[in-house]
Coordinates of C-alpha atoms and ligand atoms in Angstrom, one line a residue:
M1 CA -30.3 -4.5 60.5
N2 CA -30.2 -1.0 61.8
Q3 CA -26.8 -0.6 60.3
L4 CA -28.4 -0.2 56.9
P5 CA -29.6 3.4 57.2
K6 CA -26.1 4.3 58.4
Y7 CA -24.5 2.7 55.3
L8 CA -27.1 4.4 53.1
F9 CA -26.2 7.7 54.7
L10 CA -22.5 7.2 54.2
F11 CA -23.1 6.2 50.6
F12 CA -25.1 9.4 49.9
A13 CA -22.6 11.5 51.9
F14 CA -19.9 10.0 49.6
V15 CA -22.0 10.7 46.4
I16 CA -22.6 14.3 47.6
H17 CA -18.9 14.7 48.3
L18 CA -18.1 13.6 44.8
R19 CA -20.6 16.1 43.4
V20 CA -19.5 19.2 45.3
N21 CA -15.8 18.5 45.1
A22 CA -14.7 19.1 41.6
Q23 CA -11.3 17.5 42.0
T24 CA -12.0 14.2 43.6
Q25 CA -8.6 12.8 43.0
L26 CA -6.6 15.5 44.8
T27 CA -4.0 13.9 47.0
E28 CA -3.1 15.8 50.2
R29 CA 0.4 16.1 48.9
A30 CA -0.8 18.1 45.9
E31 CA -2.8 20.7 47.8
W32 CA -0.2 23.3 47.5
F33 CA 0.1 22.7 43.8
V34 CA -3.5 23.3 43.2
E35 CA -3.5 26.4 45.4
D36 CA -0.5 27.9 43.6
R37 CA -1.7 27.6 40.0
F38 CA 1.2 29.4 38.4
G39 CA 4.8 28.2 38.1
M40 CA 8.0 28.8 36.2
F41 CA 9.7 26.3 34.0
I42 CA 13.4 26.8 33.3
H43 CA 15.1 25.1 30.3
W44 CA 18.8 25.8 30.6
G45 CA 21.7 23.5 29.8
L46 CA 24.6 23.1 27.4
Y47 CA 22.2 23.6 24.5
S48 CA 21.6 27.2 25.7
G49 CA 25.1 28.0 24.5
A50 CA 24.3 26.9 20.9
E51 CA 21.3 29.2 20.7
G52 CA 19.6 27.1 18.0
F53 CA 22.6 27.1 15.6
W54 CA 25.5 24.7 14.9
K55 CA 28.4 25.7 12.7
G56 CA 26.4 28.2 10.8
E57 CA 23.5 25.8 10.3
K58 CA 20.1 26.4 11.9
L59 CA 18.7 23.6 14.0
R60 CA 17.4 20.9 11.7
Y61 CA 13.7 20.1 11.6
D62 CA 10.9 22.6 11.7
N63 CA 9.9 22.0 15.3
D64 CA 13.0 23.9 16.3
Y65 CA 13.3 23.2 20.0
A66 CA 16.8 24.6 20.7
E67 CA 17.4 22.0 23.4
W68 CA 17.2 19.3 20.8
I69 CA 20.2 20.5 18.8
Q70 CA 22.6 17.8 19.8
Y71 CA 20.4 15.1 18.4
R72 CA 19.0 17.0 15.4
N73 CA 22.4 18.2 14.1
R74 CA 24.3 15.1 15.1
I75 CA 26.8 16.9 17.3
P76 CA 29.6 14.6 18.6
K77 CA 29.6 14.4 22.4
D78 CA 33.0 15.9 23.0
E79 CA 32.2 18.9 20.8
Y80 CA 28.9 19.3 22.5
L81 CA 30.6 19.4 25.9
Q82 CA 32.8 22.3 24.6
L83 CA 29.7 24.5 24.5
A84 CA 30.4 24.9 28.2
G85 CA 33.2 27.3 27.1
R86 CA 30.6 29.8 25.9
F87 CA 29.1 30.2 29.3
D88 CA 29.7 33.2 31.4
W89 CA 29.8 31.4 34.6
E90 CA 30.4 34.4 36.7
A91 CA 27.4 36.2 35.4
I92 CA 25.1 33.3 36.1
D93 CA 23.0 34.1 39.2
V94 CA 20.3 31.6 39.7
E95 CA 18.7 33.8 42.4
E96 CA 17.8 36.3 39.6
W97 CA 15.6 33.7 37.9
V98 CA 13.9 33.0 41.2
L99 CA 13.4 36.7 41.9
L100 CA 11.8 37.1 38.4
A101 CA 9.5 34.1 39.2
K102 CA 8.5 35.8 42.4
E103 CA 7.9 39.1 40.6
A104 CA 5.8 37.3 38.0
G105 CA 3.6 35.9 40.7
M106 CA 4.8 32.4 40.2
K107 CA 4.9 30.1 43.2
Y108 CA 7.1 27.3 42.1
V109 CA 10.1 26.8 39.8
T110 CA 11.0 23.7 37.8
L111 CA 14.5 23.5 36.4
T112 CA 15.9 21.0 33.8
A113 CA 18.2 19.2 36.2
K114 CA 19.0 16.8 33.4
H115 CA 17.5 17.2 29.9
H116 CA 17.7 14.7 27.0
D117 CA 21.4 15.5 26.5
G118 CA 22.1 13.7 29.8
F119 CA 24.1 16.5 31.2
A120 CA 23.5 17.0 35.0
L121 CA 23.2 20.6 36.3
W122 CA 24.3 19.5 39.8
D123 CA 27.5 18.1 41.1
S124 CA 26.7 14.5 40.5
K125 CA 28.7 11.7 42.0
V126 CA 27.0 9.2 39.7
S127 CA 28.1 10.6 36.4
T128 CA 31.0 12.8 35.4
Y129 CA 28.9 14.3 32.7
D130 CA 27.9 17.2 34.9
V131 CA 28.3 20.9 35.6
G132 CA 30.9 20.2 38.3
Q133 CA 33.3 19.0 35.5
V134 CA 33.1 22.1 33.4
T135 CA 33.2 24.8 36.1
Q136 CA 36.1 26.1 38.2
P137 CA 35.3 26.4 41.1
K138 CA 32.7 23.7 40.8
R139 CA 29.2 25.0 40.5
D140 CA 26.0 23.2 41.5
I141 CA 23.0 24.9 39.8
V142 CA 20.4 22.7 41.5
K143 CA 21.9 23.6 44.9
E144 CA 21.9 27.3 44.1
L145 CA 18.3 27.0 42.9
N146 CA 17.3 25.1 46.0
E147 CA 18.8 27.9 48.2
A148 CA 17.2 30.7 46.3
C149 CA 13.8 29.0 46.3
K150 CA 14.0 28.5 50.1
K151 CA 15.2 32.1 50.6
H152 CA 12.2 33.5 48.6
G153 CA 9.6 31.0 49.6
L154 CA 9.1 29.2 46.4
K155 CA 8.7 25.5 45.8
M156 CA 11.3 23.7 43.8
G157 CA 10.6 21.2 41.0
L158 CA 13.2 19.3 39.0
Y159 CA 12.8 18.1 35.4
Y160 CA 14.6 14.9 34.8
S161 CA 14.7 13.2 31.4
H162 CA 14.5 9.5 32.4
W163 CA 13.4 7.9 29.1
I164 CA 15.8 9.8 26.7
D165 CA 19.4 10.2 27.5
W166 CA 21.8 10.9 24.6
E167 CA 24.9 10.7 26.7
H168 CA 24.7 7.2 28.2
E169 CA 25.6 4.4 25.8
Y170 CA 22.4 2.6 26.7
G171 CA 20.0 5.6 27.2
W172 CA 17.1 5.9 24.8
S173 CA 17.4 8.0 21.8
H174 CA 15.1 8.2 18.8
R175 CA 17.7 6.5 16.7
N176 CA 17.0 3.3 18.6
E177 CA 13.8 3.0 16.6
I178 CA 16.1 1.9 13.7
E179 CA 19.1 0.6 15.8
P180 CA 17.5 -1.6 18.4
L181 CA 18.5 -1.3 22.1
S182 CA 18.1 -4.4 24.2
P183 CA 15.9 -4.2 27.3
K184 CA 18.8 -5.6 29.2
N185 CA 21.2 -2.8 28.2
Y186 CA 18.5 -0.2 28.8
D187 CA 18.1 -1.6 32.3
Q188 CA 21.8 -1.1 32.8
Y189 CA 21.3 2.6 32.0
W190 CA 18.3 2.7 34.3
Q191 CA 20.1 1.1 37.2
E192 CA 23.4 2.9 36.9
K193 CA 22.2 6.4 35.9
V194 CA 18.5 7.1 36.4
I195 CA 17.9 5.5 39.8
P196 CA 21.1 6.7 41.5
Q197 CA 20.9 10.2 40.0
V198 CA 17.2 10.6 41.1
R199 CA 18.2 9.2 44.5
E200 CA 21.0 11.7 44.7
L201 CA 18.6 14.6 43.9
L202 CA 16.1 13.4 46.4
T203 CA 18.6 13.0 49.1
N204 CA 20.7 16.1 48.6
Y205 CA 18.1 18.7 47.8
E206 CA 14.6 19.6 48.9
V207 CA 12.7 18.6 45.9
D208 CA 8.9 19.4 46.0
L209 CA 8.1 18.1 42.5
F210 CA 9.6 15.7 39.9
W211 CA 8.8 16.5 36.3
F212 CA 9.6 13.5 34.1
D213 CA 9.2 13.6 30.4
M214 CA 8.1 10.7 28.3
W215 CA 5.3 11.0 25.7
V216 CA 5.0 7.4 24.4
N217 CA 3.0 4.9 26.4
H218 CA 5.4 2.5 28.2
P219 CA 4.0 -0.6 26.4
N220 CA 5.1 1.1 23.1
T221 CA 8.6 2.0 24.1
I222 CA 11.5 0.4 25.9
V223 CA 10.7 1.5 29.4
S224 CA 8.9 -1.1 31.5
K225 CA 6.2 -0.5 34.0
E226 CA 8.5 -2.2 36.6
Q227 CA 11.2 0.4 36.0
L228 CA 8.7 3.3 36.3
L229 CA 7.3 1.9 39.5
Q230 CA 10.8 1.4 40.9
L231 CA 11.5 5.1 40.2
K232 CA 8.2 6.3 41.7
N233 CA 8.4 4.0 44.7
M234 CA 11.9 5.4 45.5
I235 CA 10.5 8.9 45.4
R236 CA 7.6 7.9 47.7
E237 CA 10.1 6.3 50.1
I238 CA 12.7 9.1 50.3
R239 CA 10.5 12.1 49.9
P240 CA 6.9 11.1 50.5
N241 CA 5.6 14.6 49.8
C242 CA 7.3 15.1 46.5
L243 CA 4.9 15.3 43.6
V244 CA 5.2 13.2 40.4
N245 CA 3.8 14.2 37.0
S246 CA 2.1 11.9 34.5
R247 CA 4.9 12.2 31.9
L248 CA 6.7 9.7 34.1
G249 CA 4.9 7.4 31.7
L250 CA 2.0 6.4 34.0
S251 CA -1.3 8.2 33.4
I252 CA -3.5 9.0 36.5
E253 CA -6.0 6.5 35.1
E254 CA -3.3 3.8 35.1
D255 CA -1.9 4.8 38.5
P256 CA -4.0 7.2 40.7
D257 CA -0.9 7.6 42.9
V258 CA 0.5 9.9 40.2
D259 CA -0.1 13.5 41.4
F260 CA -0.9 15.5 38.4
R261 CA -1.4 15.2 34.7
T262 CA 0.9 17.1 32.3
L263 CA -0.9 18.1 29.1
G264 CA 1.0 18.4 25.8
D265 CA 3.4 21.2 25.2
N266 CA 1.4 24.5 25.1
Q267 CA -1.8 22.5 25.1
L268 CA -4.4 24.4 27.1
G269 CA -7.2 22.7 29.0
N270 CA -10.6 22.1 27.4
E271 CA -12.4 20.2 30.2
K272 CA -12.6 20.0 34.0
L273 CA -10.7 17.0 35.2
D274 CA -11.1 15.2 38.5
Y275 CA -7.4 15.4 39.3
P276 CA -4.8 18.2 39.2
W277 CA -3.3 19.0 35.9
Q278 CA -0.9 21.5 34.3
T279 CA 0.0 23.0 30.9
P280 CA 3.7 23.5 30.3
A281 CA 3.8 26.6 28.1
T282 CA 6.3 28.8 26.3
V283 CA 6.3 32.5 25.6
A284 CA 7.3 31.9 22.0
H285 CA 8.1 28.4 20.7
S286 CA 11.4 26.9 21.8
W287 CA 12.0 25.9 25.5
G288 CA 15.8 26.4 25.5
F289 CA 17.1 29.8 24.4
H290 CA 16.8 30.2 20.6
A291 CA 18.4 33.3 18.9
Q292 CA 15.7 33.5 16.3
E293 CA 12.4 33.3 18.2
N294 CA 9.7 35.3 16.5
E295 CA 6.2 34.3 17.6
W296 CA 6.0 35.9 21.0
K297 CA 2.6 35.5 22.7
S298 CA 1.3 38.7 24.1
T299 CA 0.9 39.3 27.9
T300 CA -2.9 39.3 27.3
T301 CA -2.8 35.9 25.6
L302 CA -0.6 34.4 28.3
L303 CA -3.0 35.8 31.0
R304 CA -6.0 34.5 29.2
N305 CA -4.4 31.1 29.0
L306 CA -3.7 31.1 32.7
V307 CA -7.2 32.2 33.5
G308 CA -8.7 29.6 31.1
N309 CA -6.8 26.8 32.8
V310 CA -7.7 27.9 36.3
A311 CA -11.3 28.1 35.2
L312 CA -11.0 24.4 34.5
N313 CA -9.1 23.6 37.8
G314 CA -5.7 23.6 36.0
N315 CA -2.3 25.1 36.4
M316 CA 0.1 26.7 34.0
M317 CA 3.9 26.5 34.2
L318 CA 5.4 29.1 31.9
N319 CA 8.9 28.6 30.6
I320 CA 12.0 30.8 30.5
G321 CA 15.1 29.8 28.4
P322 CA 18.0 31.9 29.8
R323 CA 21.1 32.4 27.6
A324 CA 24.6 31.1 28.4
N325 CA 25.2 34.3 30.5
G326 CA 22.0 33.8 32.4
E327 CA 20.1 36.7 30.7
L328 CA 16.6 36.4 29.3
P329 CA 15.2 37.7 26.1
Y330 CA 13.6 41.1 26.8
E331 CA 10.2 39.8 25.5
I332 CA 10.1 37.0 28.2
E333 CA 11.2 39.2 31.0
Q334 CA 8.8 42.0 30.1
R335 CA 5.8 39.7 29.8
L336 CA 6.5 37.9 33.1
K337 CA 6.7 41.2 34.9
Q338 CA 3.5 42.4 33.3
M339 CA 1.8 39.2 34.4
G340 CA 3.2 39.8 37.9
D341 CA 1.7 43.3 37.9
W342 CA -1.7 41.9 36.9
L343 CA -1.5 39.2 39.5
K344 CA -0.6 41.7 42.2
Q345 CA -4.0 43.3 41.6
N346 CA -6.0 40.2 40.6
G347 CA -4.1 37.2 42.1
E348 CA -7.0 36.6 44.4
A349 CA -8.9 35.3 41.4
I350 CA -6.2 32.8 40.5
Y351 CA -4.5 31.5 43.7
G352 CA -6.6 29.0 45.4
A353 CA -9.4 29.6 42.9
G354 CA -10.8 27.0 40.5
A355 CA -13.8 26.1 38.4
F356 CA -17.4 27.1 39.1
D357 CA -20.2 24.7 38.4
L358 CA -21.1 26.1 35.0
P359 CA -19.8 25.1 31.6
S360 CA -16.5 27.0 31.1
D361 CA -17.3 28.2 27.6
L362 CA -20.8 29.4 28.6
H363 CA -20.2 33.2 28.4
D364 CA -18.9 35.0 25.4
W365 CA -17.2 37.8 27.4
G366 CA -14.6 35.6 29.1
A367 CA -14.2 33.1 31.9
I368 CA -15.2 32.4 35.5
T369 CA -13.1 31.3 38.4
A370 CA -14.4 31.0 42.0
K371 CA -13.5 30.3 45.6
E372 CA -14.5 30.5 49.1
T373 CA -12.8 33.4 50.9
E374 CA -11.2 33.3 54.3
E375 CA -14.1 35.1 55.8
G376 CA -16.4 32.3 54.6
K377 CA -17.9 34.2 51.8
Y378 CA -18.0 32.9 48.3
R379 CA -16.7 34.9 45.4
I380 CA -17.2 34.4 41.7
Y381 CA -14.6 36.1 39.6
A382 CA -15.8 37.2 36.1
H383 CA -12.6 37.7 34.0
V384 CA -13.8 40.1 31.3
F385 CA -11.7 39.5 28.2
N386 CA -14.1 41.5 26.1
W387 CA -15.4 44.7 27.7
P388 CA -19.0 44.9 26.4
L389 CA -19.8 47.9 24.2
S390 CA -23.2 48.0 26.0
K391 CA -21.4 48.1 29.4
H392 CA -23.8 45.4 30.5
L393 CA -22.2 42.2 31.7
P394 CA -24.7 39.4 31.6
I395 CA -24.0 36.4 33.8
T396 CA -26.3 33.5 33.3
G397 CA -27.1 30.4 35.4
I398 CA -26.4 31.6 39.0
Q399 CA -29.5 31.1 41.1
Q400 CA -28.9 33.5 43.9
K401 CA -28.5 37.3 44.1
P402 CA -25.0 38.5 45.0
S403 CA -24.6 40.6 48.1
R404 CA -22.1 42.9 46.4
V405 CA -20.5 43.3 43.0
F406 CA -17.3 45.3 42.4
L407 CA -14.1 45.3 40.4
L408 CA -11.3 43.3 42.1
E409 CA -9.0 46.3 41.7
N410 CA -11.5 48.7 43.2
E411 CA -13.4 47.0 46.0
R412 CA -14.9 50.2 47.4
A413 CA -16.8 51.2 44.3
L414 CA -19.8 48.9 44.2
L415 CA -21.2 48.2 40.8
P416 CA -24.9 48.4 40.2
F417 CA -26.6 45.3 39.0
V418 CA -30.0 43.8 38.3
Y419 CA -30.8 40.3 39.3
H420 CA -33.6 38.1 38.0
E421 CA -33.8 34.5 38.7
F422 CA -30.8 32.9 36.9
E423 CA -29.5 36.1 35.5
T424 CA -27.3 38.8 36.9
I425 CA -26.6 41.8 34.8
I426 CA -23.9 44.1 35.9
Q427 CA -23.5 47.7 35.0
L428 CA -19.9 48.2 34.1
P429 CA -18.0 51.5 34.1
E430 CA -17.2 53.1 30.8
E431 CA -13.6 52.0 30.7
A432 CA -12.1 48.6 31.4
M433 CA -10.2 48.6 34.7
N434 CA -7.1 46.8 33.4
P435 CA -5.5 46.8 30.0
Y436 CA -5.2 43.0 30.0
I437 CA -8.2 41.5 31.8
S438 CA -10.5 43.2 34.2
V439 CA -12.0 41.1 37.0
V440 CA -15.5 41.6 38.3
V441 CA -16.3 40.1 41.7
L442 CA -19.7 38.7 42.6
E443 CA -19.8 38.1 46.3
Y444 CA -22.3 35.7 48.0
D445 CA -22.8 34.8 51.7
Q446 CA -22.5 31.2 50.6
K447 CA -21.8 29.2 47.5
P448 CA -24.6 29.9 45.1
T449 CA -26.2 27.1 43.1
A450 CA -26.0 26.9 39.4
Q451 CA -28.5 26.0 36.7
Q452 CA -26.2 24.3 34.3
K453 CA -28.5 23.8 31.4
L454 CA -29.2 27.4 30.4
V455 CA -27.8 29.0 27.3
A456 CA -26.1 32.2 28.3
K457 CA -27.1 35.6 27.1
S458 CA -24.5 37.0 24.7
V459 CA -22.9 40.4 25.3
Y460 CA -24.6 41.3 22.1
G461 CA -28.0 40.8 23.7
G462 CA -29.3 37.6 22.0
Y463 CA -28.8 33.9 22.6
S464 CA -26.8 31.6 20.3
L465 CA -28.4 28.1 20.3
T466 CA -26.2 25.4 18.7
P467 CA -26.3 21.6 18.5
W468 CA -23.4 21.7 21.1
N469 CA -25.2 23.7 23.8
A470 CA -28.6 22.0 23.5
Y471 CA -29.4 20.3 26.8
K472 CA -31.2 17.5 25.0
F473 CA -31.8 16.3 21.5
Y474 CA -33.4 13.4 19.6
G475 CA -32.2 12.2 16.2
T476 CA -29.2 11.0 14.4
A477 CA -27.4 14.2 13.4
T478 CA -23.6 14.0 13.3
T479 CA -21.0 16.7 13.7
E480 CA -18.8 17.1 10.7
K481 CA -15.1 16.5 11.3
A482 CA -13.2 19.7 12.1
E483 CA -10.8 19.2 9.2
N484 CA -13.7 19.7 6.9
F485 CA -14.3 23.2 8.3
G486 CA -12.2 26.3 7.4
S487 CA -14.4 28.7 5.5
V488 CA -17.2 26.1 5.9
P489 CA -18.5 26.7 9.5
K490 CA -18.9 24.0 12.1
H491 CA -22.2 22.3 11.6
V492 CA -24.1 19.1 11.9
K493 CA -25.4 16.9 9.1
I494 CA -29.1 16.1 9.4
K495 CA -30.7 13.4 7.3
E496 CA -33.9 12.7 9.1
K497 CA -36.1 14.3 11.7
Q498 CA -34.0 16.0 14.4
Q499 CA -35.1 17.8 17.5
Y500 CA -33.0 20.1 19.7
F501 CA -34.1 21.5 23.1
W502 CA -32.5 24.5 24.8
K503 CA -33.4 26.4 28.0
V504 CA -33.2 30.1 28.0
N505 CA -34.0 32.5 30.8
I506 CA -36.3 35.4 29.8
S507 CA -36.2 38.2 32.3
Q508 CA -39.4 39.9 31.3
P509 CA -42.3 39.5 28.9
T510 CA -40.9 40.2 25.5
T511 CA -40.9 39.6 21.8
L512 CA -38.5 37.0 20.6
S513 CA -37.3 36.9 17.0
F514 CA -35.6 33.8 15.5
T515 CA -33.0 33.5 12.8
T516 CA -31.4 30.2 11.7
S517 CA -28.4 29.5 9.6
Y518 CA -27.9 26.4 7.5
S519 CA -26.7 25.1 4.2
C520 CA -29.0 23.1 2.0
Q521 CA -27.6 21.7 -1.2
E522 CA -30.8 20.2 -2.5
K523 CA -32.2 21.8 -5.7
K524 CA -35.8 21.8 -4.4
P525 CA -35.9 21.1 -0.7
T526 CA -39.3 20.1 0.6
G527 CA -38.5 19.7 4.3
S528 CA -39.4 22.0 7.2
L529 CA -38.1 23.7 10.2
K530 CA -40.2 24.5 13.3
V531 CA -39.5 26.5 16.5
K532 CA -41.8 25.7 19.4
V533 CA -41.9 27.8 22.6
N534 CA -44.8 26.9 25.0
N535 CA -47.8 27.0 22.7
H536 CA -46.3 29.2 20.2
E537 CA -44.9 27.8 16.9
L538 CA -43.1 29.3 14.0
S539 CA -42.3 27.4 10.9
G540 CA -40.5 27.7 7.7
S541 CA -39.7 25.5 4.7
L542 CA -36.1 24.7 3.8
Q543 CA -34.5 26.8 1.2
P544 CA -31.7 25.9 -1.2
T545 CA -28.6 27.9 -0.3
G546 CA -26.3 27.0 -3.2
K547 CA -22.6 27.6 -3.3
T548 CA -20.1 30.4 -2.5
V549 CA -16.4 31.0 -3.2
G550 CA -14.4 30.1 -0.2
E551 CA -11.5 32.5 -0.3
P552 CA -10.0 34.8 -2.8
K553 CA -8.3 32.0 -4.6
Q554 CA -9.5 30.4 -7.7
D555 CA -11.6 27.3 -8.1
W556 CA -12.5 26.9 -4.4
V557 CA -16.3 26.6 -4.5
I558 CA -17.8 25.6 -1.2
D559 CA -21.3 25.0 0.3
Q560 CA -22.9 28.3 1.3
F561 CA -24.5 28.8 4.7
L562 CA -27.2 31.5 4.8
Q563 CA -29.4 32.9 7.5
F564 CA -33.2 32.9 7.3
S565 CA -35.6 34.7 9.6
L566 CA -38.3 32.5 11.1
G567 CA -40.3 35.5 12.4
S568 CA -41.1 36.5 16.0
M569 CA -43.4 35.7 18.8
Q570 CA -44.7 37.5 21.8
L571 CA -44.1 35.9 25.2
N572 CA -46.2 37.1 28.0
Q573 CA -44.4 35.3 30.7
K574 CA -40.9 35.4 32.1
G575 CA -38.6 32.8 33.5
V576 CA -37.0 29.8 32.0
V577 CA -38.5 28.8 28.7
E578 CA -37.8 25.7 26.7
I579 CA -37.0 26.3 23.0
E580 CA -37.5 23.4 20.7
L581 CA -36.3 23.2 17.2
E582 CA -37.5 20.5 14.9
I583 CA -35.8 20.0 11.6
E584 CA -37.1 17.6 9.1
P585 CA -35.6 17.2 5.7
A586 CA -37.7 15.4 3.2
E587 CA -37.0 11.7 2.5
G588 CA -33.6 11.3 1.0
Q589 CA -32.7 15.0 1.5
E590 CA -30.0 16.5 3.6
L591 CA -29.4 19.7 5.7
D592 CA -26.3 21.1 7.3
F593 CA -27.5 22.9 10.3
Q594 CA -25.5 25.6 12.1
W595 CA -27.4 27.7 14.6
L596 CA -30.5 29.3 15.8
W597 CA -30.2 32.9 17.1
I598 CA -32.8 34.5 19.4
N599 CA -33.0 38.2 19.6
Q600 CA -34.8 39.5 22.6
K601 CA -36.4 42.9 21.9
E602 CA -35.1 45.2 24.5
S603 CA -38.0 46.9 26.4
K604 CA -37.5 49.1 29.4
Ligands
JFZ1 C1 9.4 17.5 25.7 C2 10.9 17.8 25.4 O1 11.3 17.0 24.3 C3 11.1 19.2 25.1 O2 12.5 19.4 24.8 C4 10.7 20.0 26.3 O3 11.5 19.7 27.4 C5 9.2 19.8 26.6 C6 8.7 20.5 27.8 O4 9.0 18.4 26.7 O5 8.7 17.5 24.5 C7 7.5 17.0 24.5 C8 7.0 16.1 25.4 C9 5.7 15.7 25.3 C10 4.9 16.1 24.2 C11 5.4 17.0 23.3 C12 6.7 17.4 23.4 N1 3.6 15.7 24.1 O6 3.1 14.8 24.9 O7 2.8 16.2 23.3

């Protein structure tokens, strides 16, 4: 009987654990991965010698991933192998790639040991289709990488294309969608190439991570779950600490033993997940070297992407595609070095850092990462993407006062700030500290608590209240599908009484003025709109907004959204107030609602 309180305690301890630990499905194996946050992907293979062209023709198909050229341009296997002749084997120094990774602040490297072309970058005893066959003396790129990684203290990952293999007679290729391949033959490929090659890699090299690549659910393609488990079990047996990604073909939901989720190519995170995850990203478009890359992302963009992922507990692995002589496009090298410079100053806010308990899109000036420091303090890192013109950085939703505030690159110069319940406003210096992203640190003696339901103060001084940041609502409004937007802004369609509730922190008695934006296509609307705060109420009747011309092209007439003032009210109290908006179109009428903007009159 007296066991019961103990069980209850354990149960609550478990619940609390779930609540405080953002990543509940973090395996011990994957701790380093989550700590490291930033890695290098290397796509390099025979395709690198083609550079995106075959016999004068550009790679077929718009999505011109250079490493797909053999399949897309129907290159016969013997001719494809001759690409090895374009390589300057003497110039190729794998250690240089690793040194660049290190300089870029990357903590692990993942090389395409075997891409879809089936060509092995190590001296494979399983298949003669390998780098050992085309080099004299024999090269083993995986071994060279392994040694360089060890020498420079980086973890080594290997990409292995298990599903697709264009070399093996019975490997999967997209043409098998029209020329069926029997499961029996496919299993022959699996048992005589995949399993022994992965075993070879696991046994001969110190592999910290296996990166498989399959983007169709196993029930919808030829690979069976048994085959996938056979592969994963072998990894667990030979190298129990080696990580496995979800593109193995098993999602973490299906098999929690998979260590991290791989998002789509260049797909950034948009929510906090309970398990480790990673975005594979390119600096331009292609993974393998392509002679005609154009759309280079800026260093700022790449850093924002990294910060954005870490702010959601995610990682980023950024790709390099060296040429057949080992060199990199200037644009890649330059951006990686610039990221490294930034990380040298600001890496503390990335490595070992993760999400804080506030919505990641709360603030319009940037993103927040956080962590406990070695001294047992708790630091919140405000990554300021947009240095406010007012030089006031508003941080909403943190319930304690920081003990110190400073720029990460200048710890000795403390920044002045004012703190009211739920709101910290930092006085920034005139100039941003860093040309890419400046990081402001808020330090606390222990982890502060968060009030997650507040709408943040904008850098422009007001508050933007939308259907998507309301903490509660009643009614049947529906968000219009994104493809219907464009020049028509994101909105909800309201057909009957709808109520939204937001919480806003008001730091001092003040006058609040309200503006709303909507589109109403009724000729004579008779509905109403009401704002209620405490005992104050403002109301307005709906107005027709008519049409506008979408873009300077002919005949594109779209619904017009217009803003209307609802007036202002004097609030004599401060603290968190609840704002209610009640929208009621008349029977049979419709309203497309967009936002309610509150302006707080600045008083000294
Ligand atoms: C794959 C490869 O085909 C490509 O060559 C490259 O290696 C890349 C990293 O991975 O391409 C994919 C895989 C998965 C998705 C998209 C492209 N996906 O899930 O969206």
